């Protein structure tokens, strides 16, 4: 599958101030370019002590700016032109000294000049701090960070971890992929701003004995993509995840469960606290009536074991039956093996939810792409096939457009 160009058409000024995290800026530049952005690098003198302009030019494909007296712009005013030509300025790494400059409005070299001269209303400033843990915790740094946020900057990170000085703590710059994704999220329409969204994702695991169990091929990728897309759209997101090994999307609260009963027990108390519930998880319909205390051994001559099964609680139906005041707007998922539209519509009517999203499970489990069909009380519509994050963003847009002032049973797709 070709790479998704989430930053296509975006013009980004990538500013580097002094710090060992400059080595990460090289990979960040590469990630932004791969995502489709046009990247113009601007470096301070201190940054050039850690990484060369030649390296950044090779990765960005553009000559690097380092001097406020650079005469390349027609008006000979690089500090003005750079900010006006950009869709955003990203400072990564942002040292304690550079954050202090931003807070105080100082502009004694090209990068700080560019930040000060940018049109605030249309050229946002994003800052990725990187410094020693003591520097980050110092009251002066915290005051400066609060000030640049009050002035309109967006601060990305930092995170905790091992630092170049050998210490461990807060102050470590986010990883390049995290910064790339944060920039992508920054540009996404905030269709769900102020909303809360609860998502289930992945399979469940129903134990037979301490070693074995009943599960399915769900990878959780679709549910995790929906959680990320909703967070990008401005929602506060809670993700209840079955046993999968996927990274938690940025800004998403994650609750890990194993069985269908555990997922039910996690979801039901949370549902009334959320505006939207998206039931993406492939929940096992049945579980063994009894779990064997010890591993069932294979022994010669012994009969093949058999199991009595009991039905698991229906999570989506239970949420959809909540009193109106407590009931979120519900989206069900129907992963079918055949007759997709028929079974999706039956699920819509049986669960009494406003929207069911259908897909063919065997064709999508574990894959990065998918095909979705939206089924509601008025008909159905297929979303164009694509990677799961693109589809998740399209679904989030659909949900945002359909959210009623009070619960009803759907708007035409």
mmCIF file of C-alpha atoms in Angstrom:
data_model
loop_
_atom_site.group_PDB
_atom_site.id
_atom_site.type_symbol
_atom_site.label_atom_id
_atom_site.label_comp_id
_atom_site.label_asym_id
_atom_site.label_seq_id
_atom_site.Cartn_x
_atom_site.Cartn_y
_atom_site.Cartn_z
ATOM 1 C CA UNK A 1 0.000 0.000 0.000
ATOM 2 C CA UNK A 2 1.289 3.476 -0.844
ATOM 3 C CA UNK A 3 2.146 5.850 1.986
ATOM 4 C CA UNK A 4 -0.663 8.097 3.158
ATOM 5 C CA UNK A 5 0.342 11.743 2.538
ATOM 6 C CA UNK A 6 -1.352 13.354 5.536
ATOM 7 C CA UNK A 7 0.722 16.542 5.211
ATOM 8 C CA UNK A 8 0.453 16.925 1.443
ATOM 9 C CA UNK A 9 0.404 20.607 0.513
ATOM 10 C CA UNK A 10 1.522 21.743 3.961
ATOM 11 C CA UNK A 11 4.494 24.085 4.213
ATOM 12 C CA UNK A 12 6.332 23.601 7.483
ATOM 13 C CA UNK A 13 9.167 25.653 8.937
ATOM 14 C CA UNK A 14 11.179 23.216 11.064
ATOM 15 C CA UNK A 15 13.247 25.194 13.547
ATOM 16 C CA UNK A 16 16.190 23.659 15.402
ATOM 17 C CA UNK A 17 17.583 25.243 18.553
ATOM 18 C CA UNK A 18 20.605 23.928 20.434
ATOM 19 C CA UNK A 19 20.442 20.519 22.086
ATOM 20 C CA UNK A 20 21.514 16.926 21.655
ATOM 21 C CA UNK A 21 17.965 16.128 20.511
ATOM 22 C CA UNK A 22 18.935 17.721 17.191
ATOM 23 C CA UNK A 23 19.827 14.209 16.097
ATOM 24 C CA UNK A 24 16.110 13.381 16.251
ATOM 25 C CA UNK A 25 15.313 16.417 14.090
ATOM 26 C CA UNK A 26 16.989 14.711 11.145
ATOM 27 C CA UNK A 27 14.573 11.766 11.329
ATOM 28 C CA UNK A 28 11.670 14.150 12.023
ATOM 29 C CA UNK A 29 12.465 16.097 8.867
ATOM 30 C CA UNK A 30 12.494 12.881 6.893
ATOM 31 C CA UNK A 31 9.155 11.785 8.361
ATOM 32 C CA UNK A 32 7.517 15.119 7.529
ATOM 33 C CA UNK A 33 8.761 14.966 3.943
ATOM 34 C CA UNK A 34 7.547 11.369 3.593
ATOM 35 C CA UNK A 35 4.127 12.523 4.833
ATOM 36 C CA UNK A 36 4.000 15.029 1.965
ATOM 37 C CA UNK A 37 5.100 18.259 3.652
ATOM 38 C CA UNK A 38 7.399 20.859 2.171
ATOM 39 C CA UNK A 39 9.941 21.425 4.951
ATOM 40 C CA UNK A 40 12.042 24.550 5.287
ATOM 41 C CA UNK A 41 14.685 24.123 7.973
ATOM 42 C CA UNK A 42 15.908 27.072 10.036
ATOM 43 C CA UNK A 43 18.790 26.501 12.484
ATOM 44 C CA UNK A 44 20.281 28.536 15.288
ATOM 45 C CA UNK A 45 24.019 28.792 15.787
ATOM 46 C CA UNK A 46 23.751 26.456 18.776
ATOM 47 C CA UNK A 47 21.880 23.860 16.693
ATOM 48 C CA UNK A 48 24.720 23.869 14.168
ATOM 49 C CA UNK A 49 27.049 22.678 16.941
ATOM 50 C CA UNK A 50 25.037 19.425 17.098
ATOM 51 C CA UNK A 51 24.049 18.764 13.455
ATOM 52 C CA UNK A 52 25.095 20.318 10.159
ATOM 53 C CA UNK A 53 22.975 22.308 7.737
ATOM 54 C CA UNK A 54 24.249 19.952 5.023
ATOM 55 C CA UNK A 55 22.489 17.042 6.708
ATOM 56 C CA UNK A 56 19.218 18.936 7.041
ATOM 57 C CA UNK A 57 19.437 20.185 3.450
ATOM 58 C CA UNK A 58 19.885 16.638 2.190
ATOM 59 C CA UNK A 59 16.856 15.433 4.140
ATOM 60 C CA UNK A 60 14.554 18.376 3.386
ATOM 61 C CA UNK A 61 15.640 18.921 -0.204
ATOM 62 C CA UNK A 62 15.875 22.645 0.462
ATOM 63 C CA UNK A 63 18.723 24.978 1.384
ATOM 64 C CA UNK A 64 18.778 25.633 5.127
ATOM 65 C CA UNK A 65 18.410 29.143 6.565
ATOM 66 C CA UNK A 66 20.809 30.052 9.381
ATOM 67 C CA UNK A 67 21.432 33.804 9.075
ATOM 68 C CA UNK A 68 19.061 36.719 9.661
ATOM 69 C CA UNK A 69 20.958 38.604 6.957
ATOM 70 C CA UNK A 70 20.337 35.914 4.321
ATOM 71 C CA UNK A 71 19.662 37.788 1.078
ATOM 72 C CA UNK A 72 17.849 35.003 -0.797
ATOM 73 C CA UNK A 73 14.310 36.339 -0.288
ATOM 74 C CA UNK A 74 13.401 39.076 -2.786
ATOM 75 C CA UNK A 75 12.703 41.551 0.009
ATOM 76 C CA UNK A 76 15.908 40.546 1.864
ATOM 77 C CA UNK A 77 13.745 39.848 4.929
ATOM 78 C CA UNK A 78 13.975 36.118 5.579
ATOM 79 C CA UNK A 79 12.493 36.442 9.068
ATOM 80 C CA UNK A 80 9.277 37.880 7.623
ATOM 81 C CA UNK A 81 8.993 35.793 4.484
ATOM 82 C CA UNK A 82 9.596 32.433 6.163
ATOM 83 C CA UNK A 83 6.725 32.860 8.611
ATOM 84 C CA UNK A 84 4.307 34.211 6.026
ATOM 85 C CA UNK A 85 4.984 31.359 3.614
ATOM 86 C CA UNK A 86 4.420 28.636 6.257
ATOM 87 C CA UNK A 87 1.318 26.761 7.367
ATOM 88 C CA UNK A 88 3.026 26.167 10.718
ATOM 89 C CA UNK A 89 6.329 26.615 12.517
ATOM 90 C CA UNK A 90 7.556 23.612 14.500
ATOM 91 C CA UNK A 91 10.488 24.127 16.881
ATOM 92 C CA UNK A 92 12.066 20.723 17.570
ATOM 93 C CA UNK A 93 14.126 20.667 19.647
ATOM 94 C CA UNK A 94 13.141 23.718 21.671
ATOM 95 C CA UNK A 95 15.791 24.378 24.321
ATOM 96 C CA UNK A 96 15.106 26.082 27.644
ATOM 97 C CA UNK A 97 16.920 29.160 26.334
ATOM 98 C CA UNK A 98 14.849 29.290 23.164
ATOM 99 C CA UNK A 99 11.579 28.904 25.083
ATOM 100 C CA UNK A 100 12.721 31.818 27.286
ATOM 101 C CA UNK A 101 13.271 33.890 24.135
ATOM 102 C CA UNK A 102 9.761 33.113 22.917
ATOM 103 C CA UNK A 103 8.254 33.975 26.301
ATOM 104 C CA UNK A 104 10.065 37.291 26.467
ATOM 105 C CA UNK A 105 9.663 38.271 22.820
ATOM 106 C CA UNK A 106 13.412 38.371 22.275
ATOM 107 C CA UNK A 107 14.580 38.134 18.673
ATOM 108 C CA UNK A 108 18.341 38.213 18.327
ATOM 109 C CA UNK A 109 18.759 35.614 15.545
ATOM 110 C CA UNK A 110 16.791 34.317 12.566
ATOM 111 C CA UNK A 111 14.651 31.594 14.197
ATOM 112 C CA UNK A 112 13.381 33.720 17.097
ATOM 113 C CA UNK A 113 12.874 36.624 14.677
ATOM 114 C CA UNK A 114 10.778 34.368 12.429
ATOM 115 C CA UNK A 115 8.616 33.235 15.357
ATOM 116 C CA UNK A 116 8.058 36.819 16.500
ATOM 117 C CA UNK A 117 7.318 38.151 13.006
ATOM 118 C CA UNK A 118 4.926 35.373 11.961
ATOM 119 C CA UNK A 119 1.249 36.271 11.382
ATOM 120 C CA UNK A 120 -0.167 34.785 14.596
ATOM 121 C CA UNK A 121 -3.689 34.401 13.219
ATOM 122 C CA UNK A 122 -2.637 32.098 10.352
ATOM 123 C CA UNK A 123 0.815 30.669 11.161
ATOM 124 C CA UNK A 124 0.597 28.547 14.316
ATOM 125 C CA UNK A 125 3.644 27.871 16.451
ATOM 126 C CA UNK A 126 4.299 24.384 17.839
ATOM 127 C CA UNK A 127 7.095 23.784 20.324
ATOM 128 C CA UNK A 128 8.719 20.469 21.285
ATOM 129 C CA UNK A 129 10.785 21.016 24.464
ATOM 130 C CA UNK A 130 14.029 19.087 24.948
ATOM 131 C CA UNK A 131 16.267 19.600 27.975
ATOM 132 C CA UNK A 132 17.657 18.130 31.179
ATOM 133 C CA UNK A 133 15.037 17.162 33.756
ATOM 134 C CA UNK A 134 16.200 19.818 36.239
ATOM 135 C CA UNK A 135 15.991 22.513 33.575
ATOM 136 C CA UNK A 136 12.479 21.396 32.641
ATOM 137 C CA UNK A 137 11.329 21.363 36.286
ATOM 138 C CA UNK A 138 12.825 24.784 37.086
ATOM 139 C CA UNK A 139 10.141 27.378 37.955
ATOM 140 C CA UNK A 140 11.536 29.778 35.350
ATOM 141 C CA UNK A 141 11.074 27.211 32.563
ATOM 142 C CA UNK A 142 7.577 26.367 33.769
ATOM 143 C CA UNK A 143 6.667 30.077 33.819
ATOM 144 C CA UNK A 144 8.041 30.493 30.315
ATOM 145 C CA UNK A 145 6.137 27.492 29.002
ATOM 146 C CA UNK A 146 2.920 28.800 30.553
ATOM 147 C CA UNK A 147 3.571 32.168 28.941
ATOM 148 C CA UNK A 148 4.093 30.862 25.410
ATOM 149 C CA UNK A 149 0.931 28.751 25.758
ATOM 150 C CA UNK A 150 -0.945 31.881 26.869
ATOM 151 C CA UNK A 151 0.487 33.614 23.801
ATOM 152 C CA UNK A 152 -0.964 30.938 21.526
ATOM 153 C CA UNK A 153 1.785 28.334 21.113
ATOM 154 C CA UNK A 154 1.064 24.603 21.246
ATOM 155 C CA UNK A 155 3.512 22.619 23.386
ATOM 156 C CA UNK A 156 4.168 19.018 22.339
ATOM 157 C CA UNK A 157 5.620 16.994 25.195
ATOM 158 C CA UNK A 158 8.091 16.563 26.652
ATOM 159 C CA UNK A 159 8.093 12.980 27.852
ATOM 160 C CA UNK A 160 10.027 11.116 30.521
ATOM 161 C CA UNK A 161 12.946 8.866 29.738
ATOM 162 C CA UNK A 162 16.687 8.432 29.609
ATOM 163 C CA UNK A 163 18.544 11.648 28.853
ATOM 164 C CA UNK A 164 21.908 12.279 27.197
ATOM 165 C CA UNK A 165 23.383 13.307 30.559
ATOM 166 C CA UNK A 166 22.628 9.846 31.894
ATOM 167 C CA UNK A 167 19.736 10.925 34.108
ATOM 168 C CA UNK A 168 16.142 9.773 33.781
ATOM 169 C CA UNK A 169 13.129 12.062 34.013
ATOM 170 C CA UNK A 170 10.923 14.578 32.238
ATOM 171 C CA UNK A 171 12.406 16.742 29.522
ATOM 172 C CA UNK A 172 13.045 14.222 26.761
ATOM 173 C CA UNK A 173 11.805 15.342 23.341
ATOM 174 C CA UNK A 174 9.027 13.293 21.795
ATOM 175 C CA UNK A 175 10.132 10.806 19.179
ATOM 176 C CA UNK A 176 10.043 11.888 15.510
ATOM 177 C CA UNK A 177 7.027 9.728 14.655
ATOM 178 C CA UNK A 178 5.143 11.097 17.678
ATOM 179 C CA UNK A 179 5.880 14.661 16.584
ATOM 180 C CA UNK A 180 4.871 13.886 13.014
ATOM 181 C CA UNK A 181 1.566 12.444 14.208
ATOM 182 C CA UNK A 182 1.010 15.397 16.555
ATOM 183 C CA UNK A 183 1.471 17.793 13.650
ATOM 184 C CA UNK A 184 -0.902 15.745 11.497
ATOM 185 C CA UNK A 185 -3.465 15.777 14.316
ATOM 186 C CA UNK A 186 -3.061 19.537 14.717
ATOM 187 C CA UNK A 187 -4.298 20.083 11.162
ATOM 188 C CA UNK A 188 -7.286 17.712 11.396
ATOM 189 C CA UNK A 189 -10.720 19.403 11.622
ATOM 190 C CA UNK A 190 -11.915 19.474 15.227
ATOM 191 C CA UNK A 191 -15.352 18.050 14.439
ATOM 192 C CA UNK A 192 -15.727 16.408 17.860
ATOM 193 C CA UNK A 193 -14.339 19.210 20.007
ATOM 194 C CA UNK A 194 -15.984 19.070 23.425
ATOM 195 C CA UNK A 195 -17.334 15.540 22.864
ATOM 196 C CA UNK A 196 -16.439 12.329 24.674
ATOM 197 C CA UNK A 197 -16.113 9.045 22.830
ATOM 198 C CA UNK A 198 -15.863 5.457 24.092
ATOM 199 C CA UNK A 199 -14.405 2.798 21.764
ATOM 200 C CA UNK A 200 -13.969 -0.945 22.094
ATOM 201 C CA UNK A 201 -11.323 -2.646 19.961
ATOM 202 C CA UNK A 202 -9.679 -5.976 19.287
ATOM 203 C CA UNK A 203 -10.745 -9.527 20.095
ATOM 204 C CA UNK A 204 -11.653 -11.047 23.420
ATOM 205 C CA UNK A 205 -10.049 -14.177 24.874
ATOM 206 C CA UNK A 206 -12.277 -16.717 26.589
ATOM 207 C CA UNK A 207 -10.187 -19.082 28.717
ATOM 208 C CA UNK A 208 -10.675 -22.851 28.518
ATOM 209 C CA UNK A 209 -7.863 -23.642 30.924
ATOM 210 C CA UNK A 210 -4.864 -21.638 32.198
ATOM 211 C CA UNK A 211 -3.152 -22.047 28.795
ATOM 212 C CA UNK A 212 -5.783 -22.243 26.062
ATOM 213 C CA UNK A 213 -8.755 -20.162 25.055
ATOM 214 C CA UNK A 214 -11.288 -19.144 22.413
ATOM 215 C CA UNK A 215 -10.514 -16.007 20.425
ATOM 216 C CA UNK A 216 -10.636 -14.627 16.852
ATOM 217 C CA UNK A 217 -8.463 -12.958 14.224
ATOM 218 C CA UNK A 218 -9.327 -9.347 15.052
ATOM 219 C CA UNK A 219 -6.147 -7.244 15.192
ATOM 220 C CA UNK A 220 -7.751 -4.178 16.815
ATOM 221 C CA UNK A 221 -6.341 -1.926 14.086
ATOM 222 C CA UNK A 222 -9.725 -0.480 13.055
ATOM 223 C CA UNK A 223 -10.752 0.350 16.606
ATOM 224 C CA UNK A 224 -7.383 1.901 17.404
ATOM 225 C CA UNK A 225 -7.611 3.950 14.199
ATOM 226 C CA UNK A 226 -11.056 5.212 15.237
ATOM 227 C CA UNK A 227 -9.710 6.155 18.673
ATOM 228 C CA UNK A 228 -6.857 8.085 17.054
ATOM 229 C CA UNK A 229 -9.139 9.793 14.522
ATOM 230 C CA UNK A 230 -11.571 10.842 17.247
ATOM 231 C CA UNK A 231 -8.739 12.257 19.360
ATOM 232 C CA UNK A 232 -7.448 14.121 16.296
ATOM 233 C CA UNK A 233 -10.955 15.521 15.888
ATOM 234 C CA UNK A 234 -10.838 16.994 19.388
ATOM 235 C CA UNK A 235 -12.733 14.355 21.378
ATOM 236 C CA UNK A 236 -11.757 12.998 24.766
ATOM 237 C CA UNK A 237 -11.400 9.304 23.994
ATOM 238 C CA UNK A 238 -11.485 6.193 26.167
ATOM 239 C CA UNK A 239 -10.373 2.978 24.486
ATOM 240 C CA UNK A 240 -11.281 -0.400 25.976
ATOM 241 C CA UNK A 241 -8.947 -2.856 24.272
ATOM 242 C CA UNK A 242 -8.878 -6.607 24.143
ATOM 243 C CA UNK A 243 -5.572 -8.520 24.020
ATOM 244 C CA UNK A 244 -3.664 -6.785 21.212
ATOM 245 C CA UNK A 245 -0.124 -5.438 20.940
ATOM 246 C CA UNK A 246 -0.737 -1.989 19.467
ATOM 247 C CA UNK A 247 0.555 1.377 20.698
ATOM 248 C CA UNK A 248 -1.996 3.588 22.413
ATOM 249 C CA UNK A 249 -2.929 6.581 20.225
ATOM 250 C CA UNK A 250 -1.701 9.909 21.573
ATOM 251 C CA UNK A 251 -4.050 11.527 24.058
ATOM 252 C CA UNK A 252 -6.238 8.432 24.404
ATOM 253 C CA UNK A 253 -7.050 6.806 27.743
ATOM 254 C CA UNK A 254 -6.662 3.027 27.429
ATOM 255 C CA UNK A 255 -8.175 0.226 29.518
ATOM 256 C CA UNK A 256 -6.947 -3.305 28.801
ATOM 257 C CA UNK A 257 -9.236 -6.313 29.206
ATOM 258 C CA UNK A 258 -9.142 -9.980 28.210
ATOM 259 C CA UNK A 259 -12.606 -11.520 28.225
ATOM 260 C CA UNK A 260 -16.006 -10.398 26.996
ATOM 261 C CA UNK A 261 -17.254 -10.198 30.579
ATOM 262 C CA UNK A 262 -14.332 -7.954 31.526
ATOM 263 C CA UNK A 263 -15.065 -5.727 28.537
ATOM 264 C CA UNK A 264 -18.735 -5.567 29.526
ATOM 265 C CA UNK A 265 -17.815 -4.698 33.115
ATOM 266 C CA UNK A 266 -15.492 -1.919 31.897
ATOM 267 C CA UNK A 267 -17.871 -0.427 29.329
ATOM 268 C CA UNK A 268 -21.200 -0.313 31.154
ATOM 269 C CA UNK A 269 -20.164 2.098 33.942
ATOM 270 C CA UNK A 270 -18.308 4.297 31.427
ATOM 271 C CA UNK A 271 -21.013 4.510 28.765
ATOM 272 C CA UNK A 272 -23.209 7.132 30.521
ATOM 273 C CA UNK A 273 -20.143 9.395 30.816
ATOM 274 C CA UNK A 274 -19.651 9.532 27.033
ATOM 275 C CA UNK A 275 -21.467 11.172 24.147
ATOM 276 C CA UNK A 276 -20.670 8.449 21.606
ATOM 277 C CA UNK A 277 -20.043 4.707 21.898
ATOM 278 C CA UNK A 278 -18.346 2.889 18.995
ATOM 279 C CA UNK A 279 -18.413 -0.887 19.452
ATOM 280 C CA UNK A 280 -15.603 -1.980 17.147
ATOM 281 C CA UNK A 281 -14.390 -4.961 19.184
ATOM 282 C CA UNK A 282 -14.953 -8.476 17.864
ATOM 283 C CA UNK A 283 -16.440 -9.837 21.081
ATOM 284 C CA UNK A 284 -16.795 -13.587 21.510
ATOM 285 C CA UNK A 285 -20.455 -14.595 21.530
ATOM 286 C CA UNK A 286 -19.857 -17.575 23.840
ATOM 287 C CA UNK A 287 -17.461 -18.707 26.536
ATOM 288 C CA UNK A 288 -16.845 -22.053 28.232
ATOM 289 C CA UNK A 289 -19.289 -22.639 31.053
ATOM 290 C CA UNK A 290 -16.445 -23.868 33.247
ATOM 291 C CA UNK A 291 -12.709 -23.111 33.163
ATOM 292 C CA UNK A 292 -10.496 -26.060 33.972
ATOM 293 C CA UNK A 293 -8.175 -25.299 36.886
ATOM 294 C CA UNK A 294 -5.174 -27.035 35.292
ATOM 295 C CA UNK A 295 -4.043 -27.447 31.713
ATOM 296 C CA UNK A 296 -6.028 -30.157 29.959
ATOM 297 C CA UNK A 297 -3.442 -32.813 29.120
ATOM 298 C CA UNK A 298 -3.411 -34.867 25.960
ATOM 299 C CA UNK A 299 -3.157 -38.466 27.078
ATOM 300 C CA UNK A 300 -3.267 -41.630 25.028
ATOM 301 C CA UNK A 301 -6.649 -43.291 25.054
ATOM 302 C CA UNK A 302 -8.331 -40.366 26.763
ATOM 303 C CA UNK A 303 -11.458 -39.017 25.096
ATOM 304 C CA UNK A 304 -11.238 -35.699 23.264
ATOM 305 C CA UNK A 305 -12.537 -33.059 25.702
ATOM 306 C CA UNK A 306 -15.821 -31.291 25.025
ATOM 307 C CA UNK A 307 -17.091 -28.020 26.401
ATOM 308 C CA UNK A 308 -20.422 -26.580 27.371
ATOM 309 C CA UNK A 309 -20.715 -22.973 26.212
ATOM 310 C CA UNK A 310 -22.725 -20.127 27.677
ATOM 311 C CA UNK A 311 -23.617 -16.858 26.009
ATOM 312 C CA UNK A 312 -21.561 -13.752 26.758
ATOM 313 C CA UNK A 313 -23.306 -10.474 27.630
ATOM 314 C CA UNK A 314 -24.160 -8.316 24.614
ATOM 315 C CA UNK A 315 -22.234 -5.103 25.207
ATOM 316 C CA UNK A 316 -23.694 -2.988 22.406
ATOM 317 C CA UNK A 317 -27.274 -4.033 23.136
ATOM 318 C CA UNK A 318 -26.823 -3.313 26.841
ATOM 319 C CA UNK A 319 -25.522 0.187 26.148
ATOM 320 C CA UNK A 320 -28.293 0.838 23.617
ATOM 321 C CA UNK A 321 -30.882 -0.147 26.270
ATOM 322 C CA UNK A 322 -29.655 2.372 28.830
ATOM 323 C CA UNK A 323 -32.142 5.081 29.858
ATOM 324 C CA UNK A 324 -32.210 7.936 27.373
ATOM 325 C CA UNK A 325 -30.454 10.328 29.760
ATOM 326 C CA UNK A 326 -27.537 7.875 30.134
ATOM 327 C CA UNK A 327 -27.403 6.498 26.603
ATOM 328 C CA UNK A 328 -24.580 7.571 24.270
ATOM 329 C CA UNK A 329 -25.076 7.725 20.519
ATOM 330 C CA UNK A 330 -24.201 4.182 19.476
ATOM 331 C CA UNK A 331 -22.310 2.850 16.493
ATOM 332 C CA UNK A 332 -22.147 -0.897 16.006
ATOM 333 C CA UNK A 333 -19.755 -2.902 13.851
ATOM 334 C CA UNK A 334 -20.772 -6.006 11.943
ATOM 335 C CA UNK A 335 -17.859 -8.205 10.857
ATOM 336 C CA UNK A 336 -19.465 -10.813 8.620
ATOM 337 C CA UNK A 337 -18.273 -13.629 6.387
ATOM 338 C CA UNK A 338 -21.139 -13.386 3.844
ATOM 339 C CA UNK A 339 -24.373 -11.469 3.081
ATOM 340 C CA UNK A 340 -22.928 -8.371 4.696
ATOM 341 C CA UNK A 341 -25.797 -5.973 4.056
ATOM 342 C CA UNK A 342 -28.436 -8.441 5.233
ATOM 343 C CA UNK A 343 -26.669 -9.220 8.492
ATOM 344 C CA UNK A 344 -25.689 -5.593 9.137
ATOM 345 C CA UNK A 345 -29.294 -4.458 8.762
ATOM 346 C CA UNK A 346 -30.505 -7.226 11.038
ATOM 347 C CA UNK A 347 -27.974 -6.092 13.634
ATOM 348 C CA UNK A 348 -29.129 -2.476 13.285
ATOM 349 C CA UNK A 349 -32.730 -3.468 13.950
ATOM 350 C CA UNK A 350 -31.940 -6.023 16.661
ATOM 351 C CA UNK A 351 -29.649 -3.740 18.658
ATOM 352 C CA UNK A 352 -31.763 -0.613 17.988
ATOM 353 C CA UNK A 353 -28.793 1.625 17.260
ATOM 354 C CA UNK A 354 -28.687 4.520 14.768
ATOM 355 C CA UNK A 355 -25.717 3.274 12.757
ATOM 356 C CA UNK A 356 -24.016 -0.025 11.975
ATOM 357 C CA UNK A 357 -20.728 -0.205 10.093
ATOM 358 C CA UNK A 358 -20.317 -3.411 8.145
ATOM 359 C CA UNK A 359 -17.217 -5.133 6.813
ATOM 360 C CA UNK A 360 -16.179 -8.602 5.733
ATOM 361 C CA UNK A 361 -14.119 -9.922 8.617
ATOM 362 C CA UNK A 362 -11.971 -12.483 6.767
ATOM 363 C CA UNK A 363 -11.032 -9.799 4.222
ATOM 364 C CA UNK A 364 -9.876 -7.257 6.801
ATOM 365 C CA UNK A 365 -8.666 -9.005 9.986
ATOM 366 C CA UNK A 366 -5.007 -8.139 10.468
ATOM 367 C CA UNK A 367 -4.808 -5.963 7.366
ATOM 368 C CA UNK A 368 -4.045 -2.249 7.196
ATOM 369 C CA UNK A 369 -6.817 -1.536 4.670
ATOM 370 C CA UNK A 370 -10.547 -2.082 4.748
ATOM 371 C CA UNK A 371 -13.868 -1.487 3.029
ATOM 372 C CA UNK A 372 -16.768 -0.188 5.121
ATOM 373 C CA UNK A 373 -20.465 0.112 4.434
ATOM 374 C CA UNK A 374 -22.653 2.410 6.560
ATOM 375 C CA UNK A 375 -26.115 1.044 7.314
ATOM 376 C CA UNK A 376 -28.858 3.078 8.965
ATOM 377 C CA UNK A 377 -32.642 3.194 9.036
ATOM 378 C CA UNK A 378 -32.775 4.922 5.642
ATOM 379 C CA UNK A 379 -30.398 2.818 3.562
ATOM 380 C CA UNK A 380 -26.742 2.104 3.134
ATOM 381 C CA UNK A 381 -23.638 3.686 1.631
ATOM 382 C CA UNK A 382 -20.171 2.314 1.048
ATOM 383 C CA UNK A 383 -17.132 4.354 1.974
ATOM 384 C CA UNK A 384 -14.292 4.234 -0.564
ATOM 385 C CA UNK A 385 -11.797 1.485 0.214
ATOM 386 C CA UNK A 386 -8.669 2.722 1.916
ATOM 387 C CA UNK A 387 -6.285 2.354 4.811
ATOM 388 C CA UNK A 388 -7.933 2.063 8.193
ATOM 389 C CA UNK A 389 -6.951 5.506 9.494
ATOM 390 C CA UNK A 390 -8.362 7.217 6.409
ATOM 391 C CA UNK A 391 -11.584 5.248 6.847
ATOM 392 C CA UNK A 392 -11.621 6.043 10.565
ATOM 393 C CA UNK A 393 -11.411 9.764 9.815
ATOM 394 C CA UNK A 394 -14.261 9.435 7.326
ATOM 395 C CA UNK A 395 -16.334 7.572 9.920
ATOM 396 C CA UNK A 396 -15.592 10.229 12.563
ATOM 397 C CA UNK A 397 -16.789 12.888 10.122
ATOM 398 C CA UNK A 398 -19.990 10.867 9.567
ATOM 399 C CA UNK A 399 -20.596 10.501 13.294
ATOM 400 C CA UNK A 400 -19.981 14.205 13.899
ATOM 401 C CA UNK A 401 -22.461 15.122 11.171
ATOM 402 C CA UNK A 402 -25.095 12.734 12.515
ATOM 403 C CA UNK A 403 -24.880 13.572 16.216
ATOM 404 C CA UNK A 404 -28.339 14.791 17.173
ATOM 405 C CA UNK A 405 -29.341 17.217 19.892
ATOM 406 C CA UNK A 406 -31.254 14.300 21.344
ATOM 407 C CA UNK A 407 -31.161 10.611 20.496
ATOM 408 C CA UNK A 408 -32.991 9.480 17.392
ATOM 409 C CA UNK A 409 -32.474 6.617 15.015
ATOM 410 C CA UNK A 410 -30.302 8.074 12.310
ATOM 411 C CA UNK A 411 -29.880 10.558 9.565
ATOM 412 C CA UNK A 412 -29.769 9.438 5.927
ATOM 413 C CA UNK A 413 -26.324 8.251 4.922
#
